[in-house]
Tab-separated table of C-alpha atoms in Angstrom:
chain	number	residue	atom	x	y	z
A	181	MET	CA	90.341	88.117	111.781
A	182	LEU	CA	93.407	90.124	112.842
A	183	ARG	CA	92.008	93.256	111.178
A	184	PHE	CA	88.722	92.692	113.042
A	185	LEU	CA	90.447	92.265	116.385
A	186	TYR	CA	93.058	94.963	115.755
A	187	PRO	CA	91.572	97.485	113.290
A	188	PRO	CA	94.087	99.744	111.512
A	189	THR	CA	94.932	102.996	113.274
A	190	CYS	CA	96.295	106.052	111.506
A	191	VAL	CA	99.976	106.474	112.374
A	192	LEU	CA	99.681	110.237	111.896
A	193	CYS	CA	96.508	111.361	113.680
A	194	GLY	CA	95.518	108.274	115.666
A	195	GLY	CA	92.153	108.005	113.919
A	196	THR	CA	90.682	104.927	112.285
A	197	GLY	CA	92.640	103.682	109.310
A	198	SER	CA	90.982	103.174	105.933
A	199	GLY	CA	91.558	100.864	102.990
A	200	GLY	CA	93.235	98.360	105.294
A	201	ARG	CA	96.083	100.813	105.921
A	202	ASP	CA	97.368	102.325	109.160
A	203	LEU	CA	96.408	105.685	107.698
A	204	CYS	CA	93.061	107.476	107.584
A	205	GLY	CA	91.584	108.832	104.367
A	206	ASP	CA	92.272	112.482	105.207
A	207	CYS	CA	95.930	111.889	106.055
A	208	PHE	CA	96.351	109.700	102.974
A	209	GLY	CA	95.125	112.538	100.778
A	210	GLU	CA	97.449	115.046	102.421
A	211	LEU	CA	100.649	113.071	101.881
A	212	PRO	CA	103.223	114.863	99.671
A	213	TRP	CA	102.609	112.786	96.537
A	214	ASN	CA	105.300	112.949	93.881
A	215	ARG	CA	102.962	113.977	91.069
A	216	HIS	CA	105.536	115.359	88.633
A	217	PRO	CA	108.685	113.226	88.937
A	218	CYS	CA	111.749	113.428	86.745
A	219	PRO	CA	111.493	110.245	84.638
A	220	ARG	CA	115.158	109.423	85.099
A	221	CYS	CA	115.743	110.050	88.828
A	222	ALA	CA	112.173	110.616	90.186
A	223	ALA	CA	113.095	113.989	91.725
A	224	PRO	CA	109.899	116.063	92.179
A	225	LEU	CA	109.464	118.689	89.473
A	226	PRO	CA	107.177	121.734	89.494
A	227	PRO	CA	103.974	121.261	87.470
A	228	ASP	CA	105.031	123.957	85.011
A	229	ALA	CA	108.549	122.613	84.417
A	230	ASP	CA	109.629	123.384	80.843
A	231	THR	CA	111.887	120.324	80.582
A	232	PRO	CA	111.143	116.621	81.155
A	233	LEU	CA	114.327	116.149	83.219
A	234	CYS	CA	115.484	117.757	86.446
A	235	GLY	CA	118.555	119.974	86.515
A	236	ASP	CA	120.768	117.250	87.971
A	237	CYS	CA	119.941	114.828	85.155
A	238	ILE	CA	120.435	117.529	82.533
A	239	LYS	CA	123.922	118.157	83.956
A	240	GLN	CA	124.780	114.446	84.193
A	241	LEU	CA	122.619	111.365	83.880
A	242	PRO	CA	122.831	108.910	86.792
A	243	SER	CA	124.141	105.353	86.437
A	244	TRP	CA	120.659	103.896	86.826
A	245	ASP	CA	118.198	103.864	83.899
A	246	GLU	CA	114.922	104.913	85.522
A	247	ALA	CA	113.493	105.646	88.961
A	248	ARG	CA	110.117	105.478	90.661
A	249	SER	CA	109.147	107.055	93.958
A	250	PRO	CA	105.535	107.678	95.045
A	251	LEU	CA	106.211	110.422	97.583
A	252	ALA	CA	108.225	113.616	97.833
A	253	TYR	CA	110.489	113.841	100.878
A	254	GLY	CA	108.745	116.332	103.107
A	255	PHE	CA	106.393	116.590	106.076
A	256	PRO	CA	104.945	114.304	107.355
A	257	VAL	CA	106.681	111.530	105.402
A	258	ASP	CA	110.102	112.618	106.647
A	259	LYS	CA	108.925	112.085	110.235
A	260	LEU	CA	107.470	108.677	109.375
A	261	VAL	CA	110.734	107.553	107.806
A	262	GLN	CA	112.641	108.649	110.891
A	263	ARG	CA	110.215	106.779	113.168
A	264	PHE	CA	110.664	103.603	111.160
A	265	LYS	CA	114.387	103.888	110.566
A	266	PHE	CA	115.648	105.117	113.919
A	267	GLU	CA	112.888	104.164	116.364
A	268	GLY	CA	111.977	100.764	114.924
A	269	ASP	CA	108.288	101.645	114.482
A	270	LEU	CA	107.173	98.564	112.544
A	271	ALA	CA	103.624	99.826	111.949
A	272	VAL	CA	105.086	102.788	110.083
A	273	GLY	CA	107.413	100.498	108.152
A	274	ARG	CA	104.478	98.300	107.172
A	275	LEU	CA	102.579	101.352	105.928
A	276	LEU	CA	105.509	102.738	103.915
A	277	GLY	CA	106.155	99.337	102.378
A	278	SER	CA	102.515	98.962	101.340
A	279	LEU	CA	102.444	102.431	99.758
A	280	LEU	CA	105.562	101.645	97.737
A	281	ALA	CA	104.224	98.210	96.758
A	282	GLU	CA	100.952	99.680	95.479
A	283	TYR	CA	102.805	102.296	93.454
A	284	ILE	CA	105.257	99.863	91.871
A	285	ALA	CA	102.506	97.337	91.115
A	286	ALA	CA	100.609	99.995	89.154
A	287	GLY	CA	103.486	100.213	86.655
A	288	ASP	CA	104.718	97.661	84.183
A	289	ALA	CA	108.356	97.333	85.290
A	290	ARG	CA	109.247	93.751	86.237
A	291	PRO	CA	112.988	93.426	86.897
A	292	ASP	CA	114.742	90.113	87.398
A	293	CYS	CA	115.142	90.767	91.127
A	294	ILE	CA	115.008	93.417	93.854
A	295	VAL	CA	118.241	94.485	95.544
A	296	PRO	CA	117.729	96.378	98.828
A	297	VAL	CA	120.574	98.820	99.469
A	298	PRO	CA	122.806	96.938	101.937
A	299	LEU	CA	123.930	98.197	105.330
A	300	HIS	CA	127.409	97.600	106.681
A	301	ALA	CA	127.520	94.830	109.292
A	302	SER	CA	128.305	97.307	112.069
A	303	ARG	CA	125.326	99.543	111.191
A	304	LEU	CA	123.055	96.523	110.887
A	305	LYS	CA	124.102	95.355	114.353
A	306	GLU	CA	123.510	98.830	115.777
A	307	ARG	CA	120.069	99.301	114.193
A	308	GLY	CA	118.912	95.699	114.371
A	309	PHE	CA	117.383	95.636	110.883
A	310	ASN	CA	117.892	96.960	107.375
A	311	GLN	CA	114.967	99.242	106.573
A	312	ALA	CA	115.432	98.695	102.828
A	313	VAL	CA	115.053	94.929	103.267
A	314	GLU	CA	111.857	95.368	105.313
A	315	LEU	CA	110.397	97.662	102.638
A	316	ALA	CA	111.394	95.244	99.886
A	317	ARG	CA	109.376	92.349	101.344
A	318	PRO	CA	105.845	93.717	100.642
A	319	VAL	CA	106.973	94.985	97.233
A	320	SER	CA	108.320	91.527	96.402
A	321	ARG	CA	105.065	89.856	97.419
A	322	ARG	CA	102.951	92.333	95.446
A	323	VAL	CA	104.888	92.299	92.165
A	324	LYS	CA	106.125	88.697	92.518
A	325	VAL	CA	109.787	89.574	92.025
A	326	LYS	CA	112.390	87.896	94.228
A	327	VAL	CA	114.486	89.829	96.744
A	328	ARG	CA	118.212	89.057	96.458
A	329	LEU	CA	120.402	89.759	99.482
A	330	ASP	CA	123.379	87.823	98.149
A	331	LEU	CA	124.351	89.980	95.176
A	332	CYS	CA	126.201	92.832	96.853
A	333	GLU	CA	127.514	94.075	100.163
A	334	ARG	CA	128.620	97.279	101.822
A	335	THR	CA	132.329	96.881	102.397
A	336	ARG	CA	133.031	100.017	104.426
A	337	ALA	CA	131.366	101.494	107.510
A	338	THR	CA	130.669	104.895	105.963
A	339	GLN	CA	129.599	107.993	107.869
A	340	VAL	CA	125.884	108.727	108.207
A	341	GLN	CA	124.910	110.389	104.930
A	342	SER	CA	122.399	112.817	106.440
A	343	ARG	CA	125.244	114.649	108.205
A	344	LEU	CA	127.160	115.344	104.976
A	345	ASP	CA	126.746	117.705	102.037
A	346	SER	CA	126.474	116.397	98.467
A	347	ASP	CA	130.218	116.420	97.716
A	348	GLU	CA	131.051	114.772	101.036
A	349	ARG	CA	128.401	112.106	100.375
A	350	ARG	CA	130.013	111.133	97.088
A	351	LYS	CA	133.467	110.896	98.670
A	352	ASN	CA	132.028	108.987	101.625
A	353	LEU	CA	130.640	106.303	99.298
A	354	LYS	CA	133.676	105.826	97.059
A	355	ASP	CA	134.297	102.058	96.734
A	356	ALA	CA	131.727	101.422	99.483
A	357	PHE	CA	130.015	98.515	97.682
A	358	ALA	CA	131.168	95.221	96.196
A	359	VAL	CA	129.387	92.627	94.051
A	360	LYS	CA	129.387	89.118	95.555
A	361	ALA	CA	127.592	87.097	92.847
A	362	SER	CA	127.076	87.315	89.104
A	363	VAL	CA	124.754	90.073	87.896
A	364	GLN	CA	125.682	89.643	84.247
A	365	GLY	CA	122.776	90.570	81.990
A	366	LEU	CA	120.296	91.117	84.828
A	367	HIS	CA	117.742	93.890	85.220
A	368	LEU	CA	118.046	94.904	88.883
A	369	ALA	CA	115.744	97.083	90.966
A	370	LEU	CA	117.646	98.884	93.716
A	371	LEU	CA	115.363	99.690	96.638
A	372	ASP	CA	115.850	102.185	99.458
A	373	ASP	CA	113.684	104.195	101.832
A	374	VAL	CA	114.757	107.691	100.771
A	375	VAL	CA	116.792	109.129	97.918
A	376	THR	CA	118.110	112.612	98.666
A	377	THR	CA	121.191	113.534	96.622
A	378	GLY	CA	121.255	110.070	95.025
A	379	ALA	CA	124.872	109.488	96.066
A	380	THR	CA	124.221	106.076	97.642
A	381	ALA	CA	122.162	104.837	94.705
A	382	GLU	CA	124.695	106.211	92.229
A	383	SER	CA	127.609	104.411	93.910
A	384	LEU	CA	125.765	101.091	94.056
A	385	ALA	CA	124.267	101.381	90.566
A	386	ARG	CA	127.680	102.163	89.078
A	387	THR	CA	129.209	99.179	90.860
A	388	LEU	CA	126.500	96.863	89.530
A	389	ARG	CA	126.728	98.227	85.980
A	390	GLU	CA	130.503	97.756	85.983
A	391	ALA	CA	129.894	94.155	87.102
A	392	GLY	CA	127.695	93.525	84.065
A	393	ALA	CA	124.127	94.399	85.063
A	394	ARG	CA	122.071	95.043	81.929
A	395	ARG	CA	119.680	97.560	83.459
A	396	VAL	CA	119.266	99.229	86.852
A	397	THR	CA	115.992	100.657	88.123
A	398	LEU	CA	115.750	102.675	91.349
A	399	TRP	CA	112.750	102.340	93.661
A	400	SER	CA	112.292	104.367	96.850
A	401	VAL	CA	109.450	105.383	99.121
A	402	CYS	CA	110.261	109.062	98.814
A	403	ARG	CA	112.501	111.368	96.818
A	404	ALA	CA	113.948	114.742	97.718
A	405	ALA	CA	113.723	117.525	95.183
A	406	SER	CA	116.772	118.389	93.121
A	407	PRO	CA	118.278	121.769	94.088
A	408	TYR	CA	118.552	122.388	90.346
A	409	ALA	CA	114.948	121.439	89.465
């Protein structure tokens, strides 16, 4: 009834949405799909890559075990993420969450629970919501895996990552997370909106592995390419 009264509208061109999404068929097809991801970190790889791993993973494997990300971080997805994250555009958030949910549901990974990357209390108060939590909800419903918000917390109000280079990001996130409840033997799926250098995910994944997590999977809506791909 709601779809009849309020039909979906494409968040990119303003046309009529298709497939029950706030995205038309043409815009859906033109999204920067991550068709050749690195199997370990999901960084987009060129179709003719002569190695199964990206350059970053060849240099040093991350603390998580596998990653999945349906989209490459580029236009127009980067603008959609910014609209959702910084402007509170809930229609865009609903769309991004549904795209991620469809992608994850198509695979066979079923972790014990989903752990959205936490925000510090001060950032949460400033923004009003945690975008990772909002994205996790449709994924949880689709794959029937519980979201856990009680397992870890962000203990320091770190600088905004987008303003820092890769080395500064790693330093910025040193000891930024703490585990609040037992994760011993669990397979955890970390979930975030975007993975760029992977510094945030690496810090949290390492913290959870040190606390006894058996396996860590990384899920994100979009993934930036490795500079060493």
